Coordinates of C-alpha atoms in Angstrom, one line a residue:
X1296 CA 140.0 183.5 150.2
X1297 CA 142.4 186.9 150.2
X1298 CA 140.0 189.2 150.2
X1299 CA 138.3 187.6 153.2
X1300 CA 141.6 187.8 154.8
X1301 CA 141.4 191.5 153.9
X1302 CA 138.3 192.4 154.6
X1303 CA 138.0 190.8 158.5
X1304 CA 142.2 191.9 159.0
X1305 CA 140.2 195.7 157.8
X1306 CA 137.5 195.0 160.1
X1307 CA 139.9 194.2 163.1
X1308 CA 141.6 197.4 162.4
X1309 CA 138.6 199.4 162.5
X1310 CA 137.2 197.5 165.5
X1311 CA 140.8 198.2 167.3
X1312 CA 140.2 202.1 166.3
X1313 CA 136.8 202.7 167.5
X1314 CA 137.7 200.4 170.8
X1315 CA 140.7 202.2 171.6
X1316 CA 139.4 205.3 173.6
X1317 CA 137.1 203.0 175.7
X1318 CA 140.1 200.8 176.0
X1319 CA 141.9 204.2 177.2
X1320 CA 139.1 205.0 179.8
X1321 CA 139.0 201.4 181.1
X1322 CA 142.1 201.2 181.7
X1323 CA 143.0 204.7 183.3
X1324 CA 140.0 204.0 185.7
X1325 CA 142.0 201.9 187.7
X1326 CA 145.4 203.3 187.1
X1327 CA 146.7 206.2 189.5
X1328 CA 146.5 209.6 188.8
X1329 CA 150.4 210.1 188.1
X1330 CA 150.6 207.0 185.6
X1331 CA 147.6 208.9 183.6
X1332 CA 149.5 212.4 183.2
X1333 CA 153.1 211.0 183.0
X1334 CA 155.4 210.9 180.2
X1335 CA 155.3 208.7 178.1
X1336 CA 151.7 207.3 178.5
X1337 CA 151.1 204.2 178.7
X1338 CA 147.7 202.1 177.4
X1339 CA 148.6 199.1 180.4
X1340 CA 148.3 200.1 183.2
X1341 CA 151.7 199.3 185.8
X1342 CA 150.1 199.8 189.2
X1343 CA 146.2 198.4 189.7
X1344 CA 144.5 200.6 192.0
X1345 CA 140.4 201.0 193.2
X1346 CA 140.7 204.6 194.3
X1347 CA 139.5 206.1 191.7
X1348 CA 136.2 204.1 192.0
X1349 CA 135.9 204.8 195.9
X1350 CA 137.0 208.6 194.9
X1351 CA 133.9 208.8 192.7
X1352 CA 131.4 207.7 195.2
X1353 CA 132.8 209.6 197.7
X1354 CA 132.8 213.0 196.3
X1355 CA 129.6 212.6 194.2
X1356 CA 126.5 211.0 195.0
X1357 CA 126.8 208.4 192.7
X1358 CA 123.5 206.2 193.5
X1359 CA 121.3 209.6 193.5
X1360 CA 122.4 211.1 190.3
X1361 CA 122.2 207.7 188.7
X1362 CA 118.6 207.3 189.5
X1363 CA 118.0 210.7 188.0
X1364 CA 119.8 209.6 184.7
X1365 CA 117.7 206.3 184.9
X1366 CA 114.2 207.7 184.9
X1367 CA 114.8 210.7 182.9
X1368 CA 116.2 208.6 180.0
X1369 CA 114.0 206.0 180.8
X1370 CA 111.3 208.3 180.8
X1371 CA 112.2 210.2 177.9
X1372 CA 112.8 207.1 175.9
X1373 CA 108.8 205.6 177.3
X1374 CA 107.5 209.0 176.2
X1375 CA 109.2 209.2 172.5
X1376 CA 108.2 205.9 171.3
X1377 CA 104.9 206.1 172.4
X1378 CA 104.1 209.7 170.9
X1379 CA 106.2 208.9 167.7
X1380 CA 104.9 205.7 166.9
X1381 CA 101.4 207.2 167.0
X1382 CA 102.5 210.7 164.6
X1383 CA 104.4 208.5 162.3
X1384 CA 101.2 205.8 162.3
X1385 CA 99.2 209.3 161.6
X1386 CA 101.7 210.0 158.5
X1387 CA 102.5 206.9 156.6
X1388 CA 98.7 205.3 157.0
X1389 CA 96.3 208.1 157.3
X1390 CA 94.8 210.5 155.0
X1391 CA 94.0 213.9 155.9
X1392 CA 94.5 217.5 154.8
X1393 CA 97.6 219.0 155.7
X1394 CA 99.2 215.7 156.1
X1395 CA 102.2 216.6 153.3
X1396 CA 102.9 220.2 155.2
X1397 CA 103.3 218.3 158.4
X1398 CA 105.8 215.8 157.0
X1399 CA 107.7 218.7 155.7
X1400 CA 107.4 220.1 158.9
X1401 CA 109.3 216.7 160.6
X1402 CA 112.0 217.4 158.1
X1403 CA 112.7 220.7 158.8
X1404 CA 112.8 220.4 162.4
X1405 CA 115.2 217.8 161.8
X1406 CA 118.0 220.6 160.5
X1407 CA 117.3 222.5 163.9
X1408 CA 119.9 221.9 166.4
X1409 CA 117.4 221.5 169.5
X1410 CA 120.0 224.2 171.1
X1411 CA 118.3 227.0 169.2
X1412 CA 115.2 225.9 171.1
X1413 CA 116.4 225.7 174.6
X1414 CA 115.7 229.8 175.4
X1415 CA 112.0 229.4 174.8
X1416 CA 111.8 225.9 176.2
X1417 CA 113.7 226.9 179.6
X1418 CA 111.2 230.3 179.8
X1419 CA 108.0 227.9 179.4
X1420 CA 109.3 225.2 181.8
X1421 CA 110.3 227.9 184.0
X1422 CA 106.4 229.7 183.9
X1423 CA 104.9 226.4 184.3
X1424 CA 107.3 225.9 187.6
X1425 CA 108.6 222.7 186.2
X1426 CA 111.8 223.4 186.8
X1427 CA 113.7 220.4 188.9
X1428 CA 111.6 218.2 188.1
X1429 CA 111.5 215.5 186.5
X1430 CA 107.8 216.7 184.3
X1431 CA 110.0 219.5 183.9
X1432 CA 113.0 217.4 182.1
X1433 CA 110.8 215.0 180.6
X1434 CA 107.4 216.7 178.9
X1435 CA 110.0 218.7 176.3
X1436 CA 111.4 215.9 174.9
X1437 CA 108.7 213.7 174.9
X1438 CA 108.7 213.4 171.1
X1439 CA 111.4 214.4 168.3
X1440 CA 111.7 214.9 164.5
X1441 CA 114.5 212.1 164.2
X1442 CA 111.8 209.2 165.9
X1443 CA 109.0 210.5 164.2
X1444 CA 110.6 210.4 160.7
X1445 CA 112.5 207.1 161.7
X1446 CA 109.6 205.3 162.1
X1447 CA 107.3 206.7 159.4
X1448 CA 109.5 204.9 157.0
X1449 CA 109.3 201.6 158.4
X1450 CA 105.8 201.9 158.8
X1451 CA 105.8 202.6 154.9
X1452 CA 107.0 199.2 154.2
X1453 CA 104.1 196.8 155.7
X1454 CA 102.1 196.2 153.6
X1455 CA 99.0 197.7 153.1
X1456 CA 97.0 195.1 152.5
X1457 CA 96.8 194.4 156.3
X1458 CA 95.3 197.2 156.6
X1459 CA 92.8 196.9 154.0
X1460 CA 92.6 193.0 155.5
X1461 CA 91.9 194.1 159.3
X1462 CA 89.4 197.1 158.1
X1463 CA 87.1 194.3 156.3
X1464 CA 87.0 192.3 160.4
X1465 CA 85.7 195.6 161.9
X1466 CA 88.9 197.2 163.3
X1467 CA 89.8 200.7 163.3
X1468 CA 92.9 203.0 163.2
X1469 CA 93.6 202.9 166.2
X1470 CA 93.4 198.6 166.8
X1471 CA 95.1 198.6 163.5
X1472 CA 97.9 200.5 164.9
X1473 CA 98.2 198.2 168.2
X1474 CA 97.7 195.1 166.8
X1475 CA 99.5 195.3 163.5
X1476 CA 101.8 198.2 163.4
X1477 CA 103.2 198.1 166.3
X1478 CA 103.9 194.2 166.4
X1479 CA 105.5 194.1 163.3
X1480 CA 107.6 197.1 164.4
X1481 CA 109.5 196.1 166.9
X1482 CA 113.4 195.9 165.5
X1483 CA 112.3 200.1 164.6
X1484 CA 111.1 200.3 168.1
X1485 CA 114.0 198.8 169.6
X1486 CA 116.3 200.8 167.7
X1487 CA 114.9 204.0 168.5
X1488 CA 114.0 203.1 172.2
X1489 CA 118.2 202.4 172.1
X1490 CA 118.9 205.6 170.1
X1491 CA 116.8 207.7 172.5
X1492 CA 117.9 206.0 176.3
X1493 CA 121.5 206.8 174.6
X1494 CA 121.1 209.8 174.1
X1495 CA 119.6 211.3 176.9
X1496 CA 121.8 209.3 179.1
X1497 CA 124.7 211.1 177.8
X1498 CA 123.8 214.3 177.8
X1499 CA 125.3 217.4 179.8
X1500 CA 123.6 220.3 178.6
X1501 CA 120.2 219.6 178.7
X1502 CA 120.2 218.6 182.9
X1503 CA 122.7 221.5 183.6
X1504 CA 119.7 224.5 182.3
X1505 CA 116.8 222.4 183.5
X1506 CA 118.3 221.6 187.5
X1507 CA 119.6 223.6 189.9
X1508 CA 119.4 221.7 192.5
X1509 CA 122.2 218.6 193.5
X1510 CA 119.8 216.1 194.3
X1511 CA 118.3 216.0 190.3
X1512 CA 121.8 216.4 188.9
X1513 CA 122.1 213.3 186.1
X1514 CA 125.7 211.3 185.5
X1515 CA 127.3 213.9 183.2
X1516 CA 126.5 216.9 185.3
X1517 CA 128.1 214.9 188.3
X1518 CA 131.3 213.8 186.8
X1519 CA 131.3 217.7 185.0
X1520 CA 132.9 218.2 188.4
X1521 CA 135.6 216.6 188.5
X1522 CA 137.2 218.8 185.2
X1523 CA 137.5 221.9 186.9
X1524 CA 139.4 225.4 185.0
X1525 CA 142.9 224.7 186.9
X1526 CA 143.0 221.0 188.4
X1527 CA 141.2 217.9 186.4
X1528 CA 141.5 214.3 188.0
X1529 CA 141.3 212.0 185.0
X1530 CA 141.3 209.1 186.8
X1531 CA 137.8 209.9 189.0
X1532 CA 136.2 210.8 185.8
X1533 CA 137.4 207.9 184.4
X1534 CA 135.9 205.6 186.6
X1535 CA 132.5 207.4 186.8
X1536 CA 132.5 207.5 183.1
X1537 CA 133.1 203.6 183.1
X1538 CA 130.3 203.5 185.6
X1539 CA 128.4 205.3 183.1
X1540 CA 129.0 203.6 180.4
X1541 CA 127.8 200.2 181.4
X1542 CA 123.8 200.5 181.0
X1543 CA 124.2 201.4 177.4
X1544 CA 126.8 198.8 177.1
X1545 CA 124.4 196.2 178.2
X1546 CA 121.1 198.1 176.7
X1547 CA 122.8 197.2 173.2
X1548 CA 124.0 193.6 174.4
X1549 CA 120.2 193.3 174.6
X1550 CA 119.0 194.7 171.4
X1551 CA 121.9 194.3 169.3
X1552 CA 120.1 192.4 166.5
X1553 CA 117.0 193.9 166.4
X1554 CA 118.8 197.2 165.9
X1555 CA 120.4 196.2 163.2
X1556 CA 117.5 194.0 161.6
X1557 CA 115.7 197.9 162.2
X1558 CA 118.6 199.8 160.4
X1559 CA 118.7 197.6 157.5
X1560 CA 114.9 197.3 156.9
X1561 CA 113.8 201.1 157.6
X1562 CA 112.6 202.4 153.9
X1563 CA 112.8 199.6 152.4
X1564 CA 109.3 198.4 150.6

């Protein structure tokens, strides 16, 4: 009994520490600017105000940037699921020359920060005339090494006897991939979808480099305008960050059980 109480107490304390920045962000979004920068700092607001939310919608095209973020993050997520799953299927279930070399290359790409490849990708996108377009934002991120590796490990845990039974019935590789592997891999696919959507939704550097038009800005790029060198509008930034966080929280609540299942079972045989 004492161990269980100590365990629950530790979990509650850990959750409180993790959620403290989120609570600070939400409470600061409804505080006047003077209360946010005042000393000593207080978590709970003494005076509630909605001015920060009105100001963020007035100073930036919030609806347009929200739509841009949805198209960018959603497009990357869909493309990533398609191409990552096909590549992972080939690495996990098919035999072809150079398979091991290709897998080693995937592992090596996991170790390379994407910032290293920004300059050559920027030059290629510019030469193709895809600057300030959604294809220019989405296509370079249509696949990634982490998604391929993650799905490959999950696919390895699916019994090969299912493939053999399907081949006896006359199924080919595409049918096995679409009718057997994908339906059994929903937890892993939802996990990768959440990772990809969250990463691209919150990314600031990529949209800033590949877009120069205000009509193509995403939410993180729009919120960066409120953090200047000499003046920062903390209340407005917190209001915008709160609105930006809502879609991620909703997405996680929908796939929470599958997400945990995908993390727990990946790599197990």
